[in-house]
Coordinates of C-alpha atoms in Angstrom, one line a residue:
Chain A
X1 CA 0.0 0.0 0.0
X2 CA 1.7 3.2 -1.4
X3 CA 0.0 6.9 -0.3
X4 CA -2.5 6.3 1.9
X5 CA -5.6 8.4 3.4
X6 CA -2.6 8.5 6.3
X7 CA -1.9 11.9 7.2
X8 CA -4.0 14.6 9.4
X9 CA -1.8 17.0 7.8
X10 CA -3.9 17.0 4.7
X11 CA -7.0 18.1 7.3
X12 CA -7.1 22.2 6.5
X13 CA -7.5 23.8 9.4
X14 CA -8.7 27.2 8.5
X15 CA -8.6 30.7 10.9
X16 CA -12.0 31.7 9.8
X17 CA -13.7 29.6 6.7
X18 CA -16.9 27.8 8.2
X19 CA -17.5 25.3 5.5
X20 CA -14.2 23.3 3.9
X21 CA -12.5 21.1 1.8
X22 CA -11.2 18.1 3.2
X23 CA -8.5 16.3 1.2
X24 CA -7.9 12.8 0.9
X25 CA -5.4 11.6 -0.9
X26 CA -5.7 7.5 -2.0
X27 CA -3.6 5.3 -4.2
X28 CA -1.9 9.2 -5.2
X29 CA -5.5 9.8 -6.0
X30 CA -7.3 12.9 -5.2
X31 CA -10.5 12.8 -3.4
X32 CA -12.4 15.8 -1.8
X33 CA -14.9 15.5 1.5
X34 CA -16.8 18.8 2.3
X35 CA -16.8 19.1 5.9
X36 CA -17.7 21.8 8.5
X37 CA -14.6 22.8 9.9
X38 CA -13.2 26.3 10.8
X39 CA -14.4 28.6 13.7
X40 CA -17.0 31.4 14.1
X41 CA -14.9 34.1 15.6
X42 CA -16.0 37.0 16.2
X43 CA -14.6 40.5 14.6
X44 CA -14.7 44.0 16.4
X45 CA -15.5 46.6 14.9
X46 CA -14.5 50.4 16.5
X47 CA -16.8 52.8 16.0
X48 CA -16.1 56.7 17.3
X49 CA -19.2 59.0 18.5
X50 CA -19.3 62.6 18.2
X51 CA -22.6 63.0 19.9
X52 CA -24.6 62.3 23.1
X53 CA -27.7 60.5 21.0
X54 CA -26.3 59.1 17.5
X55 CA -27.5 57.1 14.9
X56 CA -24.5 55.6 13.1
X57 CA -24.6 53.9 9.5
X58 CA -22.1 50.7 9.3
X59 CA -23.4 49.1 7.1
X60 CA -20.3 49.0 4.8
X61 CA -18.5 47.8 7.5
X62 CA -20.7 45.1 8.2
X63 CA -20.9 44.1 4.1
X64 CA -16.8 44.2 4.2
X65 CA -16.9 41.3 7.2
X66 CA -18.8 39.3 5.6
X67 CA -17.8 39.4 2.4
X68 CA -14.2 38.5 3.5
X69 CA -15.5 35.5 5.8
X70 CA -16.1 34.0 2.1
X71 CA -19.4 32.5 3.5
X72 CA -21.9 32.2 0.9
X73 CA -25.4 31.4 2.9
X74 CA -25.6 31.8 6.0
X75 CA -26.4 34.3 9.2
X76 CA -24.4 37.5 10.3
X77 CA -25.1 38.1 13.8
X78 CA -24.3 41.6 15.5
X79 CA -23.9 41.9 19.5
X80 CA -23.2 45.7 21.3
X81 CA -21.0 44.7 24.1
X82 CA -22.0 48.6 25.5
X83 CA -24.9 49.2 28.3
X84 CA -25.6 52.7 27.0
X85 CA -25.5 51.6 23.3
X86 CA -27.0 49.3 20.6
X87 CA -27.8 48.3 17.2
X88 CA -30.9 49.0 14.8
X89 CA -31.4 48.1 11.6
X90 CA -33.3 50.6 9.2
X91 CA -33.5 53.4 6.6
X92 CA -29.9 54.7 5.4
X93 CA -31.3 55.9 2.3
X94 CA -32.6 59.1 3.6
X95 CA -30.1 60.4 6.7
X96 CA -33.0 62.7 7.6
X97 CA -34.8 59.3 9.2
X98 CA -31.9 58.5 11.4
X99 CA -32.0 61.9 12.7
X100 CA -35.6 62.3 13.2
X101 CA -35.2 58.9 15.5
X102 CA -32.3 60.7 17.4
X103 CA -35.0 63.4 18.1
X104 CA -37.6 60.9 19.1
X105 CA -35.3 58.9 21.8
X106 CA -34.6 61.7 23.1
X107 CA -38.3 62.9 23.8
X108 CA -39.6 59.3 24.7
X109 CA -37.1 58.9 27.6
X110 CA -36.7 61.8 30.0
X111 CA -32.7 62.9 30.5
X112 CA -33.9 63.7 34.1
X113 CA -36.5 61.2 35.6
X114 CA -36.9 60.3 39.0
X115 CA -34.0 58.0 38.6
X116 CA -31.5 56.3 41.5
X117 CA -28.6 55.3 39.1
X118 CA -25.9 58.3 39.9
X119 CA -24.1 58.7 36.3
X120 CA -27.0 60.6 35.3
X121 CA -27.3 58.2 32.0
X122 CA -30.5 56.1 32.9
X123 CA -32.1 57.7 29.7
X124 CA -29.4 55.8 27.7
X125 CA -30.0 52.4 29.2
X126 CA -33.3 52.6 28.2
X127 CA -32.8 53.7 24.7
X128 CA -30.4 50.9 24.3
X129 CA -33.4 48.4 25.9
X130 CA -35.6 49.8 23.7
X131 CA -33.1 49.3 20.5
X132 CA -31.8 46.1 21.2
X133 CA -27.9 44.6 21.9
X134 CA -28.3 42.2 18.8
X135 CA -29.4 41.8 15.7
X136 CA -29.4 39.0 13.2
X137 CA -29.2 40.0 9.4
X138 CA -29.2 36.9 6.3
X139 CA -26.3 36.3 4.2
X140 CA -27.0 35.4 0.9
X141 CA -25.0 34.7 -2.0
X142 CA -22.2 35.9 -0.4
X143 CA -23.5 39.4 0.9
X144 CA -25.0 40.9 3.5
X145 CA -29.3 40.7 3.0
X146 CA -30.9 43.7 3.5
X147 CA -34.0 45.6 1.9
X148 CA -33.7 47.9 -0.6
X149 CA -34.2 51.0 1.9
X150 CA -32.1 49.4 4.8
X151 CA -29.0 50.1 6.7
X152 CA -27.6 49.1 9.9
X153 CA -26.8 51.6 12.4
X154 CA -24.6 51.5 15.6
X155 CA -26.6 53.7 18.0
X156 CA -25.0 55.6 20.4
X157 CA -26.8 57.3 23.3
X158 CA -24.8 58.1 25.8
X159 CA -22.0 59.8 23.5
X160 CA -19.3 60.8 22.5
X161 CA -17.3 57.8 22.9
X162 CA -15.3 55.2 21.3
X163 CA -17.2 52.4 20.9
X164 CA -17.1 48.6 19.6
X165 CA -19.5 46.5 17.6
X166 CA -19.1 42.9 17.9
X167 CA -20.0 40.8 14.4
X168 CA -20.0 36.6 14.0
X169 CA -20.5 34.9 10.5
X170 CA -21.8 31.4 10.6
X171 CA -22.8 29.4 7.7
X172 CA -21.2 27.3 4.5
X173 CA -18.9 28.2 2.1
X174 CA -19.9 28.0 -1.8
X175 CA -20.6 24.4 -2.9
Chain B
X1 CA -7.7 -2.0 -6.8
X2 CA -11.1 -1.9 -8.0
X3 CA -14.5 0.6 -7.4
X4 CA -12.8 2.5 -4.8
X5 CA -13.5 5.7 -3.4
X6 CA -13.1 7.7 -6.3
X7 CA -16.4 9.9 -7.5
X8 CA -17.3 12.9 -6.3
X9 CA -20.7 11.6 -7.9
X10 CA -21.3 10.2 -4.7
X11 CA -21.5 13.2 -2.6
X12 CA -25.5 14.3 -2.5
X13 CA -26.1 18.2 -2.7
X14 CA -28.9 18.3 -0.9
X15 CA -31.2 21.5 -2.2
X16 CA -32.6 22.6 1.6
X17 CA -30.9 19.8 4.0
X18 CA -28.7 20.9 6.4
X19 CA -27.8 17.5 7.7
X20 CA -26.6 14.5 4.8
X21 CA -25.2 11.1 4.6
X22 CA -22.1 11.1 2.4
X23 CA -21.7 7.6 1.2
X24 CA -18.5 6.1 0.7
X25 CA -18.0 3.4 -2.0
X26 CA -14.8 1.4 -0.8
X27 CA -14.5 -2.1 -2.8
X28 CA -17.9 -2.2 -3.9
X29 CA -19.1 -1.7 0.1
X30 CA -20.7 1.5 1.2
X31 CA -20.2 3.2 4.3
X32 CA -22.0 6.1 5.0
X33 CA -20.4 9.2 6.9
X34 CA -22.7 11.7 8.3
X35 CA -21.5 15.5 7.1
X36 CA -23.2 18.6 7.5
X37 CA -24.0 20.0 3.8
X38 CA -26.9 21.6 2.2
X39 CA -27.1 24.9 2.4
X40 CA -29.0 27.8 4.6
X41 CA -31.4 29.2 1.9
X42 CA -34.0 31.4 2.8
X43 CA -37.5 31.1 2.3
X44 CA -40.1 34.2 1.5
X45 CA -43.2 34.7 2.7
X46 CA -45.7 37.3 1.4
X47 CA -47.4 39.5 3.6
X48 CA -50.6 41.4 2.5
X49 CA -51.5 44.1 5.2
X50 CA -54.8 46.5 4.8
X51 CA -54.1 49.3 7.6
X52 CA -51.8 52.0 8.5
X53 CA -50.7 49.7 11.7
X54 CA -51.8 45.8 11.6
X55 CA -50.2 43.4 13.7
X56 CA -50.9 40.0 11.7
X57 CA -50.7 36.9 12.7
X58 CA -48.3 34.7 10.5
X59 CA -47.1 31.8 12.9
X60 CA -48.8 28.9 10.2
X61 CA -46.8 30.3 7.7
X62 CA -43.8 30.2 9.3
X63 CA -44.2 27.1 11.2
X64 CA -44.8 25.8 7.4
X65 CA -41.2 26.7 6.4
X66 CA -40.0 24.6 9.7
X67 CA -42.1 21.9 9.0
X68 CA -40.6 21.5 5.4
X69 CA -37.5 22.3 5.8
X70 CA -37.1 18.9 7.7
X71 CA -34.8 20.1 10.4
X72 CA -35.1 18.5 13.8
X73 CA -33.6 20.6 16.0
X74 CA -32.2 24.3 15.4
X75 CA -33.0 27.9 15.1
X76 CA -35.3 29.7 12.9
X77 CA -34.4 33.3 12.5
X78 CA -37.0 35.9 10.5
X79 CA -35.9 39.1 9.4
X80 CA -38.4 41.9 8.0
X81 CA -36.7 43.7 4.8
X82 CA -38.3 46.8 5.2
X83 CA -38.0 50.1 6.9
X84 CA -40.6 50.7 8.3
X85 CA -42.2 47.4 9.1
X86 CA -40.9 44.6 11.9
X87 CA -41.6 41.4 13.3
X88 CA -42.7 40.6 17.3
X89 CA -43.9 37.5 19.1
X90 CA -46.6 37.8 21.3
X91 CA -49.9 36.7 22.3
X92 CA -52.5 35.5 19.7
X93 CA -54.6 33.4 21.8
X94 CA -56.7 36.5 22.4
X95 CA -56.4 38.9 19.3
X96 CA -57.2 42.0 21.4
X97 CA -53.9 42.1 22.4
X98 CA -52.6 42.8 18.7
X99 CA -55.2 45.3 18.7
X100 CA -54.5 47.0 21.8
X101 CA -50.7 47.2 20.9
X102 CA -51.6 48.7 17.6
X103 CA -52.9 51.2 19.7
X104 CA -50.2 51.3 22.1
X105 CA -47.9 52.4 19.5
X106 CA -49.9 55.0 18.0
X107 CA -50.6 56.8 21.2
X108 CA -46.6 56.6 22.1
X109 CA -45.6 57.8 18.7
X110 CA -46.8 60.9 17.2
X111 CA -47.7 60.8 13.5
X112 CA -47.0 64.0 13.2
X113 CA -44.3 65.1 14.7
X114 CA -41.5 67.7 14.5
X115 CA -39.9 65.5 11.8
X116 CA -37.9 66.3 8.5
X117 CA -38.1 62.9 6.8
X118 CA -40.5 64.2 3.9
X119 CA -42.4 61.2 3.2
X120 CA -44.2 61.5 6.8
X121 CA -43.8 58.3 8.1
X122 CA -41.1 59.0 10.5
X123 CA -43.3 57.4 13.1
X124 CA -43.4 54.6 11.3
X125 CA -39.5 53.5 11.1
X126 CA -40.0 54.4 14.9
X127 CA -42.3 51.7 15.6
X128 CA -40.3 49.7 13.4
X129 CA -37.1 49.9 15.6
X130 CA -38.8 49.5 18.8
X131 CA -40.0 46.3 17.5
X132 CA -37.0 44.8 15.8
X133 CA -36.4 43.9 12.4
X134 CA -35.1 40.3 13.5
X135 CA -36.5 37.0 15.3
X136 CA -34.9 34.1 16.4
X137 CA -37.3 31.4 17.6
X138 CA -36.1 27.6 18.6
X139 CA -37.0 24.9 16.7
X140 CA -37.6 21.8 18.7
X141 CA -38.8 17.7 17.8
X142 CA -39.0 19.0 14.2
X143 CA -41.6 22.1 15.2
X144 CA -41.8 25.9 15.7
X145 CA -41.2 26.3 19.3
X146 CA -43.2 28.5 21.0
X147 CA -44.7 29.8 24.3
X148 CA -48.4 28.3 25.0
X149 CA -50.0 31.9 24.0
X150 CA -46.9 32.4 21.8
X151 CA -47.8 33.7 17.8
X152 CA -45.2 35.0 15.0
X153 CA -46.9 38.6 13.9
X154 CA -45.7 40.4 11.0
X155 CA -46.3 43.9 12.1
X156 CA -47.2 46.7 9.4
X157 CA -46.3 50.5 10.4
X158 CA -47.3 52.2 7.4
X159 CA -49.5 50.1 5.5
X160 CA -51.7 49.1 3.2
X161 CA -48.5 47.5 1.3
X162 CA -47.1 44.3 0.0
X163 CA -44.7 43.0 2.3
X164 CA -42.0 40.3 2.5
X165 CA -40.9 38.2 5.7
X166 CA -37.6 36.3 4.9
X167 CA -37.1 33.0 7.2
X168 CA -34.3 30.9 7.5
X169 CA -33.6 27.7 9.3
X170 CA -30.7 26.3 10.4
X171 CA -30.3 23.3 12.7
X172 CA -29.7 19.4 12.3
X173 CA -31.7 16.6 10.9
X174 CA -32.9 13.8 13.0
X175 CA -30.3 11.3 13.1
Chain C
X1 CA -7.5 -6.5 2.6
X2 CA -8.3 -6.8 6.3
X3 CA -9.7 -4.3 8.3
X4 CA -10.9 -1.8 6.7
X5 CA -13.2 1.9 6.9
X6 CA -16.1 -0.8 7.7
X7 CA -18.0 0.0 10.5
X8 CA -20.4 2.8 11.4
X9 CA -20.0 1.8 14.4
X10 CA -16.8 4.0 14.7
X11 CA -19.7 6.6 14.2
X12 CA -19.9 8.8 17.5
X13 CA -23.4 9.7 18.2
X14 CA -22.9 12.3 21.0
X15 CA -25.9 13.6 22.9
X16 CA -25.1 17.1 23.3
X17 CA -21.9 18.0 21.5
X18 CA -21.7 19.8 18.5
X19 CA -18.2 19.1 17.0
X20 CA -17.3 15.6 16.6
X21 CA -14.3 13.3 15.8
X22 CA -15.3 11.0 13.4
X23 CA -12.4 7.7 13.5
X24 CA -11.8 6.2 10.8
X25 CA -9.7 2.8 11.0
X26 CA -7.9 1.5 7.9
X27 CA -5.6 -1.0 7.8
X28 CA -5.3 -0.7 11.5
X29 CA -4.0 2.5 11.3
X30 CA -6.9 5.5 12.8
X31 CA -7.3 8.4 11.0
X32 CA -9.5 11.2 12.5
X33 CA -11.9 13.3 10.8
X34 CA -13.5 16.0 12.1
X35 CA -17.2 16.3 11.9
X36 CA -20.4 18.2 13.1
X37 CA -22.6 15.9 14.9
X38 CA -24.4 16.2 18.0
X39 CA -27.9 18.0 18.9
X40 CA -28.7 21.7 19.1
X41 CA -30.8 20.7 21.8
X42 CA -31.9 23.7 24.6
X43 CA -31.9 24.2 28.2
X44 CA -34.8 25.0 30.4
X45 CA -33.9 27.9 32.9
X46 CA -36.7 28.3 35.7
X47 CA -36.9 32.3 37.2
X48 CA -39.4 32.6 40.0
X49 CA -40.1 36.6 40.2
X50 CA -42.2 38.2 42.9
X51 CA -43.1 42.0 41.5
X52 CA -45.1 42.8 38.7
X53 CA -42.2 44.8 36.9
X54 CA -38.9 43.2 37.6
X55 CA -35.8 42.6 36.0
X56 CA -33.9 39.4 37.7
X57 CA -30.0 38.7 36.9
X58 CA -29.4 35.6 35.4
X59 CA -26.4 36.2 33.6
X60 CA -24.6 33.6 35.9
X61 CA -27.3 30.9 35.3
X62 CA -26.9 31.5 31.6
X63 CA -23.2 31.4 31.1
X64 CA -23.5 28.5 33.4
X65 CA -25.2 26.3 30.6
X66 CA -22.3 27.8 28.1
X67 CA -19.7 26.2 29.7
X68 CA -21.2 23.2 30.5
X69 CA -22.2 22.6 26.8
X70 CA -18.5 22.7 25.8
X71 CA -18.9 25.0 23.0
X72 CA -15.7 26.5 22.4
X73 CA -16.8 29.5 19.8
X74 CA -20.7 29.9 19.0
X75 CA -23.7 31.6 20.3
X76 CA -26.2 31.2 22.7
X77 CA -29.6 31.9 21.9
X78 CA -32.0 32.7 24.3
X79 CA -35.9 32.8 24.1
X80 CA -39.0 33.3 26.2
X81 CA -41.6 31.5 26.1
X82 CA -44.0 33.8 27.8
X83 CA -46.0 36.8 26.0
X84 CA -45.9 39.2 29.6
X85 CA -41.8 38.6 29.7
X86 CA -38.9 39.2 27.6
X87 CA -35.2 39.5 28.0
X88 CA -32.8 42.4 27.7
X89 CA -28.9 42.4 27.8
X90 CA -28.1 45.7 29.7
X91 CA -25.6 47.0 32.6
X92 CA -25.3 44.9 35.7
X93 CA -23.2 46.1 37.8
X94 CA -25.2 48.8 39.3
X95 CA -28.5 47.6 40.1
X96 CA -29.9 51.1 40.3
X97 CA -30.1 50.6 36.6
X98 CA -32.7 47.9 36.3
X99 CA -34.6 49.5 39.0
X100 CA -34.7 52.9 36.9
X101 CA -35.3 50.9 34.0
X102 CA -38.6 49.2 35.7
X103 CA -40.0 52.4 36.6
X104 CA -39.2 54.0 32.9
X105 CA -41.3 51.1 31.4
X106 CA -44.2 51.3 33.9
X107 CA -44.3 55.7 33.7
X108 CA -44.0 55.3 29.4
X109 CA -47.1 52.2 29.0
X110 CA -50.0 53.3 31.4
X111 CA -51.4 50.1 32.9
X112 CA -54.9 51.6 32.6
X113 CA -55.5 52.6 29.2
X114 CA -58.4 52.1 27.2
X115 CA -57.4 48.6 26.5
X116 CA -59.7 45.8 25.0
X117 CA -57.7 42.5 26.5
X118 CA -59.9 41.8 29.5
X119 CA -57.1 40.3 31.9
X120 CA -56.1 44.0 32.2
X121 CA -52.0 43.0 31.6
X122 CA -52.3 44.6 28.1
X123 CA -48.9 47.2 29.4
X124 CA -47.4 43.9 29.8
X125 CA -47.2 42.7 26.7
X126 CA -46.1 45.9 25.0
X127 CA -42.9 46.0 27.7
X128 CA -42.6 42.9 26.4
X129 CA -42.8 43.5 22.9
X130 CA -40.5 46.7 23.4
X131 CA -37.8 44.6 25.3
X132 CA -37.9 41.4 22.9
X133 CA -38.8 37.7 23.3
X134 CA -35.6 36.7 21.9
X135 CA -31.4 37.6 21.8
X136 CA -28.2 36.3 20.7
X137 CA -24.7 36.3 22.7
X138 CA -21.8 35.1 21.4
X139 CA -19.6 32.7 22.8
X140 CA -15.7 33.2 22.7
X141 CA -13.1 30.9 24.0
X142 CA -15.5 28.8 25.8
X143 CA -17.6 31.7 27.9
X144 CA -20.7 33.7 27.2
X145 CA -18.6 37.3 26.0
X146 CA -20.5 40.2 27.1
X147 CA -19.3 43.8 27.4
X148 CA -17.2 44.8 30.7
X149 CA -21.0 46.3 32.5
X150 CA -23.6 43.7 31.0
X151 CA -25.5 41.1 32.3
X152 CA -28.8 39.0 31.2
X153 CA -31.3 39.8 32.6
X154 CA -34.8 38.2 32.5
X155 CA -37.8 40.7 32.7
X156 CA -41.4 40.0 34.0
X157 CA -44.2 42.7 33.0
X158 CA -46.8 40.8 35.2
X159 CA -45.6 39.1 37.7
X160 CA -45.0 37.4 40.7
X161 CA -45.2 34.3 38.4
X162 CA -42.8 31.0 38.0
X163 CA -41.5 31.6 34.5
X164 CA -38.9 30.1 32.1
X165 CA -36.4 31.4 29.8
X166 CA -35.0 28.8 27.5
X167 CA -31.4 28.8 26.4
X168 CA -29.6 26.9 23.0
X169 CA -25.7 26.9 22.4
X170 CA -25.1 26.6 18.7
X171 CA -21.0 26.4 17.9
X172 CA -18.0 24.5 17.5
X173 CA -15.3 22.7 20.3
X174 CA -12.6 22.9 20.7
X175 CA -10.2 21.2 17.4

C-alpha cells in the first residue's frame, strides 16, 4: 500500500472559513470531502461617537466582514457589548430618518427622571433596551441581505465615545 | 484495486438539508459518513397588510417553512426587509392584544411630529425599531417552538403594502 | 484486505456535542476526521419573580449552561416562552439601573388605558414586545462574551409568576 488516506496533515484547518475542503489523498488519488470545519470568531469593529444620542450607518463595515469570511449562505449576527448603546437596523437611504429617530429617543425617555442610578445616563440604558444589543441579518450569496431602503446603524446614546461592535459569520462556504 | 472511493458523484447536494449522509463506496461496500452540507437558503413569505398599523398573525406560515424544511432541531431566524415594518412575538390566543398594541404604539408615537423625513412616516421607522427587524425562535422535535400563547406577527407600520418576511432555518436533521 | 473503513459503528453519536471526531480505521491504522454531529438541543432555565415589573439577573445561570455545553466558539440563543416577559442584555453592575429601567417602562405604558384585552396586563405585553422575546450572545473561548458592564437579565411585566427562559448553544469545540 503506497499513499494512503494516512496523514491529518492534509485536514485544512482554517482561521476563519466555516464550511471546507477536506483532502484525501488515496492510491496518489485525489478525493475531496466537504466538511464543517473552521471557527466562528468574532470581529470588532470600533466605532467613534461625536454626539450624546447618535445614529451611526455601518453598514459597509458590516458588508466588508462578511464578504471577506467568504461565507456564501448563512447568518451575520451583530452583539453591542455597551450598556448605553446598541444596534438598529433601518433606513440609510434618507439620513433625515436617522435623525428624526435621534430626536424621538430623546423625547420618549426623559434625561432627568426620577432616577436612582448616579451617572445621570439612565435615559441611555433605556434607549439601548428599547433598540436592542443584537441583531441578526441573512447572508446570501455571499453578501449581506438587506431591503432595498435598509441600513444598519450603531446607535449611540450616551456619547461621545469610542465604541465597539461585535460581528460573527456562521454558515457554509460556496458548494 | 477496483470501485474505490473515487467519484465525487457520490457526494449528495442536498437543495434545503442541512444534515446528509455522504456515502463512501470502498471495494464495492458502502459506508456512510454523516456530514453537514446543504445549504441555509431562505425562504419568502408574502405579507398582504390592509391598515396603516396591523399586527398579523403569521405563525402557520412560518411554522410551514419549519415543517418542510425537515430540520429536527435548530434555530429559525426571521428578518423583516423593510424600513418601516418589523416582526414581534406575542400573544394570539386572544387577538385583542394585537389590537391593543396597535394602539399602544400609536398613542406613544406621534404621527405628526416635529420630523424632517418628507415622506411622513417617521413614526413609522420608529415603531419599526422599537420592535426589531429580526427574530430568532427555537425549533424543537422537528416544530416551531413556541410559548403556550406564543404567535409569530408580521407587524405593518405604514401600510396598506405588500410585504415580504424572509425566514431561515438552520439546525440538524434527526439522526 | 483486512480491516478496513467498515463499521459505522466507529460513528460517535454524542448527545449534546456539537463538533465531533469522526475515527476512521484503515488497515489498522486511525485516522480522525473532524465532523459536526451532536444535537442543538436547549436548556430550560426556571426564574421565580415576585413584583409585577422586575428585572432578575441571570447572567450567571446563563453562562453556566455555556460552559457546561463545551462550545468552544458559538452563540447562545436565548428565548422566552411567555407573552408578559422578555429578555434584555443591559448594565449589571449597578443595580440602580434595572430599577430605573422598571420604573421608565411602567411611567411610558400606562397600565390603565383604554385597553380591549380583558385580563387587564395589556402594558405587559407591549414591555414585552418593546424589550424582545428573543437575543443572541456570542460565545468566545468557551464563555458567554459580554461587554465589561452587561449582564442577562430576564424581565417580567406581570408578575409574581414561575417563569422560564429557554437557552440553546449553537457552535464548534474545541479542534
Amino acid at each position: 500500500m503506497g499513499g494512503g488516506l494516512n496523514d491529518q496533515r492534509h485536514m485544512p484547518r482554517p482561521e476563519s472559513s466555516v464550511f471546507g475542503m477536506l483532502e484525501l489523498r488515496f492510491e496518489r488519488r485525489l478525493y475531496g470531502v466537504m466538511v464543517v470545519l473552521g471557527s466562528l470568531r468574532m470581529e470588532t469593529l470600533r466605532v467613534k461617537t461625536n454626539r450624546r444620542t447618535q445614529l451611526l450607518d455601518v453598514t459597509d463595515e458590516v458588508a466588508d466582514v462578511v464578504a471577506k469570511s467568504g461565507v456564501h449562505d448563512g447568518v451575520c449576527h451583530l452583539f453591542v457589548p455597551h450598556t448605553t448603546a446598541a444596534v438598529m437596523i433601518n433606513e440609510h437611504a434618507d439620513p433625515d430618518v436617522a435623525s428624526d429617530l435621534e430626536g424621538i429617543f430623546d423625547r420618549m425617555v426623559p434625561h432627568k427622571g426620577p432616577y436612582r442610578h448616579a451617572e445621570g445616563n439612565t435615559d441611555s440604558h433605556m434607549k439601548a433596551v428599547m433598540t436592542g444589543a443584537s441583531q441578526t441579518i441573512f447572508i446570501e450569496q455571499g453578501r449581506l441581505a438587506l431591503g432595498t431602503w435598509q441600513g444598519v446603524f450603531f446607535c449611540e446614546f450616551d456619547g461621545p465615545r469610542d465604541r465597539k461592535l461585535w460581528v460573527k459569520v456562521d454558515g457554509h462556504r460556496k458548494p
